[in-house]
Amino acid sequence: MRMPLRQEVHNLLERGRDRQLRLAVTGLSQAGKTAFLTSLVNQLRHAGVEAKLDLLPAAREGRLLGAQRLNQPDLGVPRFPYDPGMAALRDTPPRWPEPTRGISELRLQLRYRPARRGWLTPETAHLTLDLFDYPGEWLLDLPLLQHDFASWSESQTHHQGPQRQALFTRWLEGVKTLDPAATADEAQLAELADAYAEGLKRAKQAGFSDLQPGRFLLPGELEGAPVLQFFPLPALSLSPEALAALPADSVYATLSERFRYYQQQVVRPFYREHFRRFDRQIILVDVLGALNAGPERFEDLSRALRQLMKSFDYGQRSLLSRLFAPRIDRLAIAATKADHVTPEQHPALVRLLEALLAEPLKDLRFANVPVKALSLAAIRATEAREVSHEGKRSPALRGTTLDGEEVLVYPGDVPTSLPSPAFWTSQGFDFPSFRPMATPQEALAHIRMDAALEWLIGDKLA
Ligand SMILES: Nc1nc2c(ncn2[C@@H]2O[C@H](COP(=O)(O)OP(=O)(O)O)[C@@H](O)[C@H]2O)c(=O)[nH]1
Ligand SMILES: [Mg+2]
């Protein structure tokens, strides 16, 4: 039976307005990507009913009607584990969502009423939102594409502070006596690669960020494969020509060959298949976590981010723009877990984030990519309070630590520029990790998720 004409025209118009957007959620490991995506899906599903999204006009005006999960187009990619994440948050006591171990994807269909209504505008329209979550460890392999083995070796072994070096002692001892020109001994290389991977894992545990190769930390299907049996060679004293002339079975040539293979067969396909065609990106940075962890970790985060975003440096010719262009048209950078500091510190947090990313931001502006910097808490775990002390009122945070202890804290002032040595000695910074709050309501409590949503998708809901 034919549809009535009116219905048909209506459907056609509605489809004509349907839009699609691909959003990549990126950041180093522990930056808060899984929490961000879980909250994003949660807020959109409860938009218009329970979610507090005043900074997203479509929601504030009641035009955002809701969101449904659809089957994703990419059958080979795991689905983002939203339900398990929500189940953890609703547990007693609430838990943070389990860390994700690979790339995942989720397709949401948002239904909204267009803001401007002409007689041709349909009543409602759809925005299909494809969301991508990448393991931070794999993302860190991006800068590795810009190197050859010698320059990569140098980038990985210079400027390492004493705390970080101490975690690599086994590897450092072994590699010290390794002659790049000697004939490669398979067993020895495997042993040293294992020691290197162990160092990386310990560094990750200890809160360091600048960790390559990423697959040593999260090997996925490559666990135990020879392609993961390499490591950088520190202090190469031979000239590039002399190195290039070493025989194919030398230590240098063998490691160099594995490095190349890793670049070509592991890193490149990952970016080609999963990391190319998206329209918008948000980069999440745990600035406060690094501030809390002290100067060496902070410097390490800064180095990792510079490296990661160096790919933006050359505008049109950069690696990222070659991979993404011309479609990425908006970028957000966000300092996550803002609920770890009192609200009046939030502007300082944004300025610190901008200071941390000063170089890449300059290049992005030059390349004319619109960027917004903000601070947010995807899943707010504290409540802002005021305390009186000797007649003076001051801000404080109330939350429950991971061990279940209720605390009232003032974590410290966030510096508005890169911390000086004096900051670390005189002032410092200290806050505990909080457990998520119990969420009696459907929508998760957050800070500025709506501002992030407005920047990332708001214009598509107009
Ligand atoms: N207080 C607070 N902690 C958060 C928030 N988001 C993430 N976290 C903490 O950071 C940890 C890592 O977050 P996750 O989303 O798994 O990071 P990912 O590795 O980037 O996916 C979580 O287990 C939480 O402890 C937030 O909005 N507020
Ligand atoms: Mg994750």
PDB file of N, CA and C in Angstrom, residues 242-306:
ATOM      1  N   ALA A 242      77.524   5.428   9.111  1.00  0.00           N
ATOM      2  CA  ALA A 242      78.123   4.211   9.673  1.00  0.00           C
ATOM      3  C   ALA A 242      77.032   3.263  10.164  1.00  0.00           C
ATOM      4  N   LEU A 243      75.993   3.817  10.761  1.00  0.00           N
ATOM      5  CA  LEU A 243      74.891   2.976  11.235  1.00  0.00           C
ATOM      6  C   LEU A 243      74.202   2.284  10.068  1.00  0.00           C
ATOM      7  N   ALA A 244      73.960   3.060   9.009  1.00  0.00           N
ATOM      8  CA  ALA A 244      73.271   2.506   7.843  1.00  0.00           C
ATOM      9  C   ALA A 244      74.089   1.402   7.192  1.00  0.00           C
ATOM     10  N   ALA A 245      75.423   1.471   7.355  1.00  0.00           N
ATOM     11  CA  ALA A 245      76.291   0.490   6.699  1.00  0.00           C
ATOM     12  C   ALA A 245      76.439  -0.799   7.495  1.00  0.00           C
ATOM     13  N   LEU A 246      75.880  -0.842   8.700  1.00  0.00           N
ATOM     14  CA  LEU A 246      76.026  -2.065   9.506  1.00  0.00           C
ATOM     15  C   LEU A 246      75.284  -3.228   8.846  1.00  0.00           C
ATOM     16  N   PRO A 247      75.833  -4.448   8.977  1.00  0.00           N
ATOM     17  CA  PRO A 247      75.202  -5.601   8.311  1.00  0.00           C
ATOM     18  C   PRO A 247      73.785  -5.868   8.832  1.00  0.00           C
ATOM     19  N   ALA A 248      73.012  -6.521   7.993  1.00  0.00           N
ATOM     20  CA  ALA A 248      71.592  -6.755   8.304  1.00  0.00           C
ATOM     21  C   ALA A 248      71.392  -7.573   9.573  1.00  0.00           C
ATOM     22  N   ASP A 249      72.400  -8.381   9.958  1.00  0.00           N
ATOM     23  CA  ASP A 249      72.194  -9.191  11.168  1.00  0.00           C
ATOM     24  C   ASP A 249      72.790  -8.530  12.418  1.00  0.00           C
ATOM     25  N   SER A 250      73.186  -7.264  12.271  1.00  0.00           N
ATOM     26  CA  SER A 250      73.696  -6.559  13.453  1.00  0.00           C
ATOM     27  C   SER A 250      72.544  -6.182  14.384  1.00  0.00           C
ATOM     28  N   VAL A 251      72.902  -5.878  15.617  1.00  0.00           N
ATOM     29  CA  VAL A 251      71.900  -5.448  16.596  1.00  0.00           C
ATOM     30  C   VAL A 251      71.144  -4.232  16.068  1.00  0.00           C
ATOM     31  N   TYR A 252      71.894  -3.246  15.581  1.00  0.00           N
ATOM     32  CA  TYR A 252      71.259  -2.002  15.135  1.00  0.00           C
ATOM     33  C   TYR A 252      70.282  -2.264  13.989  1.00  0.00           C
ATOM     34  N   ALA A 253      70.757  -2.994  12.959  1.00  0.00           N
ATOM     35  CA  ALA A 253      69.907  -3.218  11.790  1.00  0.00           C
ATOM     36  C   ALA A 253      68.677  -4.056  12.155  1.00  0.00           C
ATOM     37  N   THR A 254      68.863  -5.007  13.054  1.00  0.00           N
ATOM     38  CA  THR A 254      67.733  -5.860  13.449  1.00  0.00           C
ATOM     39  C   THR A 254      66.664  -5.047  14.177  1.00  0.00           C
ATOM     40  N   LEU A 255      67.095  -4.234  15.135  1.00  0.00           N
ATOM     41  CA  LEU A 255      66.126  -3.426  15.891  1.00  0.00           C
ATOM     42  C   LEU A 255      65.467  -2.393  14.989  1.00  0.00           C
ATOM     43  N   SER A 256      66.279  -1.829  14.118  1.00  0.00           N
ATOM     44  CA  SER A 256      65.804  -0.823  13.186  1.00  0.00           C
ATOM     45  C   SER A 256      64.715  -1.399  12.272  1.00  0.00           C
ATOM     46  N   GLU A 257      64.966  -2.618  11.816  1.00  0.00           N
ATOM     47  CA  GLU A 257      64.018  -3.293  10.944  1.00  0.00           C
ATOM     48  C   GLU A 257      62.702  -3.577  11.688  1.00  0.00           C
ATOM     49  N   ARG A 258      62.793  -3.999  12.937  1.00  0.00           N
ATOM     50  CA  ARG A 258      61.575  -4.265  13.713  1.00  0.00           C
ATOM     51  C   ARG A 258      60.805  -2.978  13.987  1.00  0.00           C
ATOM     52  N   PHE A 259      61.551  -1.905  14.228  1.00  0.00           N
ATOM     53  CA  PHE A 259      60.912  -0.608  14.441  1.00  0.00           C
ATOM     54  C   PHE A 259      60.121  -0.214  13.189  1.00  0.00           C
ATOM     55  N   ARG A 260      60.775  -0.398  12.026  1.00  0.00           N
ATOM     56  CA  ARG A 260      60.098  -0.050  10.769  1.00  0.00           C
ATOM     57  C   ARG A 260      58.856  -0.902  10.563  1.00  0.00           C
ATOM     58  N   TYR A 261      58.990  -2.158  10.864  1.00  0.00           N
ATOM     59  CA  TYR A 261      57.858  -3.070  10.712  1.00  0.00           C
ATOM     60  C   TYR A 261      56.706  -2.640  11.630  1.00  0.00           C
ATOM     61  N   TYR A 262      57.054  -2.291  12.843  1.00  0.00           N
ATOM     62  CA  TYR A 262      56.043  -1.816  13.801  1.00  0.00           C
ATOM     63  C   TYR A 262      55.337  -0.583  13.250  1.00  0.00           C
ATOM     64  N   GLN A 263      56.117   0.344  12.714  1.00  0.00           N
ATOM     65  CA  GLN A 263      55.516   1.555  12.131  1.00  0.00           C
ATOM     66  C   GLN A 263      54.560   1.199  10.990  1.00  0.00           C
ATOM     67  N   GLN A 264      55.061   0.365  10.083  1.00  0.00           N
ATOM     68  CA  GLN A 264      54.303   0.100   8.859  1.00  0.00           C
ATOM     69  C   GLN A 264      53.141  -0.859   9.067  1.00  0.00           C
ATOM     70  N   GLN A 265      53.364  -1.868   9.899  1.00  0.00           N
ATOM     71  CA  GLN A 265      52.361  -2.931  10.002  1.00  0.00           C
ATOM     72  C   GLN A 265      51.439  -2.790  11.202  1.00  0.00           C
ATOM     73  N   VAL A 266      51.835  -2.014  12.176  1.00  0.00           N
ATOM     74  CA  VAL A 266      50.978  -1.873  13.357  1.00  0.00           C
ATOM     75  C   VAL A 266      50.380  -0.468  13.421  1.00  0.00           C
ATOM     76  N   VAL A 267      51.249   0.543  13.415  1.00  0.00           N
ATOM     77  CA  VAL A 267      50.768   1.898  13.642  1.00  0.00           C
ATOM     78  C   VAL A 267      50.001   2.445  12.434  1.00  0.00           C
ATOM     79  N   ARG A 268      50.611   2.332  11.265  1.00  0.00           N
ATOM     80  CA  ARG A 268      49.955   2.911  10.087  1.00  0.00           C
ATOM     81  C   ARG A 268      48.555   2.359   9.818  1.00  0.00           C
ATOM     82  N   PRO A 269      48.411   1.038   9.809  1.00  0.00           N
ATOM     83  CA  PRO A 269      47.060   0.504   9.554  1.00  0.00           C
ATOM     84  C   PRO A 269      46.049   0.963  10.607  1.00  0.00           C
ATOM     85  N   PHE A 270      46.474   1.068  11.861  1.00  0.00           N
ATOM     86  CA  PHE A 270      45.570   1.525  12.921  1.00  0.00           C
ATOM     87  C   PHE A 270      45.033   2.912  12.578  1.00  0.00           C
ATOM     88  N   TYR A 271      45.915   3.811  12.187  1.00  0.00           N
ATOM     89  CA  TYR A 271      45.442   5.156  11.859  1.00  0.00           C
ATOM     90  C   TYR A 271      44.673   5.193  10.554  1.00  0.00           C
ATOM     91  N   ARG A 272      45.123   4.393   9.598  1.00  0.00           N
ATOM     92  CA  ARG A 272      44.434   4.390   8.314  1.00  0.00           C
ATOM     93  C   ARG A 272      43.000   3.899   8.477  1.00  0.00           C
ATOM     94  N   GLU A 273      42.857   2.815   9.256  1.00  0.00           N
ATOM     95  CA  GLU A 273      41.529   2.205   9.347  1.00  0.00           C
ATOM     96  C   GLU A 273      40.620   2.884  10.363  1.00  0.00           C
ATOM     97  N   HIS A 274      41.218   3.393  11.429  1.00  0.00           N
ATOM     98  CA  HIS A 274      40.365   3.848  12.525  1.00  0.00           C
ATOM     99  C   HIS A 274      40.488   5.320  12.855  1.00  0.00           C
ATOM    100  N   PHE A 275      41.459   5.969  12.299  1.00  0.00           N
ATOM    101  CA  PHE A 275      41.779   7.263  12.858  1.00  0.00           C
ATOM    102  C   PHE A 275      41.846   8.336  11.804  1.00  0.00           C
ATOM    103  N   ARG A 276      41.044   8.205  10.789  1.00  0.00           N
ATOM    104  CA  ARG A 276      41.233   9.134   9.699  1.00  0.00           C
ATOM    105  C   ARG A 276      40.019   9.994   9.461  1.00  0.00           C
ATOM    106  N   ARG A 277      38.886   9.348   9.321  1.00  0.00           N
ATOM    107  CA  ARG A 277      37.749  10.113   8.851  1.00  0.00           C
ATOM    108  C   ARG A 277      36.857  10.512  10.000  1.00  0.00           C
ATOM    109  N   PHE A 278      37.262  11.480  10.774  1.00  0.00           N
ATOM    110  CA  PHE A 278      36.270  12.001  11.695  1.00  0.00           C
ATOM    111  C   PHE A 278      36.182  13.507  11.554  1.00  0.00           C
ATOM    112  N   ASP A 279      35.060  14.027  12.006  1.00  0.00           N
ATOM    113  CA  ASP A 279      34.779  15.443  11.783  1.00  0.00           C
ATOM    114  C   ASP A 279      35.253  16.303  12.933  1.00  0.00           C
ATOM    115  N   ARG A 280      35.137  15.740  14.126  1.00  0.00           N
ATOM    116  CA  ARG A 280      35.469  16.536  15.302  1.00  0.00           C
ATOM    117  C   ARG A 280      36.223  15.693  16.306  1.00  0.00           C
ATOM    118  N   GLN A 281      36.975  16.389  17.135  1.00  0.00           N
ATOM    119  CA  GLN A 281      37.819  15.673  18.071  1.00  0.00           C
ATOM    120  C   GLN A 281      37.827  16.410  19.402  1.00  0.00           C
ATOM    121  N   ILE A 282      37.835  15.650  20.470  1.00  0.00           N
ATOM    122  CA  ILE A 282      38.095  16.253  21.773  1.00  0.00           C
ATOM    123  C   ILE A 282      39.323  15.580  22.371  1.00  0.00           C
ATOM    124  N   ILE A 283      40.243  16.399  22.836  1.00  0.00           N
ATOM    125  CA  ILE A 283      41.453  15.884  23.475  1.00  0.00           C
ATOM    126  C   ILE A 283      41.318  16.121  24.974  1.00  0.00           C
ATOM    127  N   LEU A 284      41.310  15.039  25.732  1.00  0.00           N
ATOM    128  CA  LEU A 284      41.145  15.146  27.178  1.00  0.00           C
ATOM    129  C   LEU A 284      42.513  15.063  27.858  1.00  0.00           C
ATOM    130  N   VAL A 285      42.726  15.932  28.825  1.00  0.00           N
ATOM    131  CA  VAL A 285      44.017  15.963  29.511  1.00  0.00           C
ATOM    132  C   VAL A 285      43.793  16.000  31.029  1.00  0.00           C
ATOM    133  N   ASP A 286      44.446  15.087  31.714  1.00  0.00           N
ATOM    134  CA  ASP A 286      44.338  15.073  33.180  1.00  0.00           C
ATOM    135  C   ASP A 286      45.408  15.989  33.770  1.00  0.00           C
ATOM    136  N   VAL A 287      45.191  17.290  33.638  1.00  0.00           N
ATOM    137  CA  VAL A 287      46.170  18.270  34.106  1.00  0.00           C
ATOM    138  C   VAL A 287      46.342  18.160  35.628  1.00  0.00           C
ATOM    139  N   LEU A 288      45.224  18.022  36.321  1.00  0.00           N
ATOM    140  CA  LEU A 288      45.283  17.999  37.784  1.00  0.00           C
ATOM    141  C   LEU A 288      46.006  16.760  38.308  1.00  0.00           C
ATOM    142  N   GLY A 289      45.799  15.649  37.645  1.00  0.00           N
ATOM    143  CA  GLY A 289      46.490  14.422  38.043  1.00  0.00           C
ATOM    144  C   GLY A 289      47.998  14.621  37.976  1.00  0.00           C
ATOM    145  N   ALA A 290      48.459  15.270  36.905  1.00  0.00           N
ATOM    146  CA  ALA A 290      49.895  15.495  36.734  1.00  0.00           C
ATOM    147  C   ALA A 290      50.403  16.494  37.767  1.00  0.00           C
ATOM    148  N   LEU A 291      49.591  17.492  38.059  1.00  0.00           N
ATOM    149  CA  LEU A 291      49.952  18.493  39.065  1.00  0.00           C
ATOM    150  C   LEU A 291      50.096  17.819  40.427  1.00  0.00           C
ATOM    151  N   ASN A 292      49.224  16.871  40.655  1.00  0.00           N
ATOM    152  CA  ASN A 292      49.224  16.148  41.918  1.00  0.00           C
ATOM    153  C   ASN A 292      50.431  15.226  42.033  1.00  0.00           C
ATOM    154  N   ALA A 293      50.956  14.777  40.876  1.00  0.00           N
ATOM    155  CA  ALA A 293      52.004  13.757  40.885  1.00  0.00           C
ATOM    156  C   ALA A 293      53.410  14.346  40.946  1.00  0.00           C
ATOM    157  N   GLY A 294      53.531  15.666  40.849  1.00  0.00           N
ATOM    158  CA  GLY A 294      54.859  16.269  41.017  1.00  0.00           C
ATOM    159  C   GLY A 294      55.542  16.655  39.721  1.00  0.00           C
ATOM    160  N   PRO A 295      56.669  17.376  39.839  1.00  0.00           N
ATOM    161  CA  PRO A 295      57.293  18.016  38.683  1.00  0.00           C
ATOM    162  C   PRO A 295      57.733  17.051  37.573  1.00  0.00           C
ATOM    163  N   GLU A 296      58.291  15.893  37.949  1.00  0.00           N
ATOM    164  CA  GLU A 296      58.809  15.030  36.889  1.00  0.00           C
ATOM    165  C   GLU A 296      57.676  14.454  36.043  1.00  0.00           C
ATOM    166  N   ARG A 297      56.564  14.066  36.687  1.00  0.00           N
ATOM    167  CA  ARG A 297      55.396  13.552  35.939  1.00  0.00           C
ATOM    168  C   ARG A 297      54.758  14.657  35.107  1.00  0.00           C
ATOM    169  N   PHE A 298      54.747  15.867  35.682  1.00  0.00           N
ATOM    170  CA  PHE A 298      54.133  16.985  34.972  1.00  0.00           C
ATOM    171  C   PHE A 298      54.905  17.286  33.693  1.00  0.00           C
ATOM    172  N   GLU A 299      56.218  17.315  33.813  1.00  0.00           N
ATOM    173  CA  GLU A 299      57.076  17.561  32.648  1.00  0.00           C
ATOM    174  C   GLU A 299      56.898  16.439  31.623  1.00  0.00           C
ATOM    175  N   ASP A 300      56.739  15.224  32.124  1.00  0.00           N
ATOM    176  CA  ASP A 300      56.572  14.064  31.258  1.00  0.00           C
ATOM    177  C   ASP A 300      55.252  14.150  30.474  1.00  0.00           C
ATOM    178  N   LEU A 301      54.202  14.606  31.146  1.00  0.00           N
ATOM    179  CA  LEU A 301      52.908  14.779  30.470  1.00  0.00           C
ATOM    180  C   LEU A 301      53.037  15.842  29.383  1.00  0.00           C
ATOM    181  N   SER A 302      53.691  16.932  29.761  1.00  0.00           N
ATOM    182  CA  SER A 302      53.874  18.018  28.824  1.00  0.00           C
ATOM    183  C   SER A 302      54.621  17.532  27.582  1.00  0.00           C
ATOM    184  N   ARG A 303      55.663  16.723  27.779  1.00  0.00           N
ATOM    185  CA  ARG A 303      56.436  16.209  26.642  1.00  0.00           C
ATOM    186  C   ARG A 303      55.566  15.298  25.772  1.00  0.00           C
ATOM    187  N   ALA A 304      54.800  14.426  26.426  1.00  0.00           N
ATOM    188  CA  ALA A 304      53.958  13.493  25.677  1.00  0.00           C
ATOM    189  C   ALA A 304      52.931  14.250  24.835  1.00  0.00           C
ATOM    190  N   LEU A 305      52.338  15.296  25.426  1.00  0.00           N
ATOM    191  CA  LEU A 305      51.320  16.055  24.686  1.00  0.00           C
ATOM    192  C   LEU A 305      51.936  16.833  23.532  1.00  0.00           C
ATOM    193  N   ARG A 306      53.088  17.426  23.800  1.00  0.00           N
ATOM    194  CA  ARG A 306      53.768  18.153  22.715  1.00  0.00           C
ATOM    195  C   ARG A 306      54.039  17.224  21.553  1.00  0.00           C
TER     196      ARG A 306
END
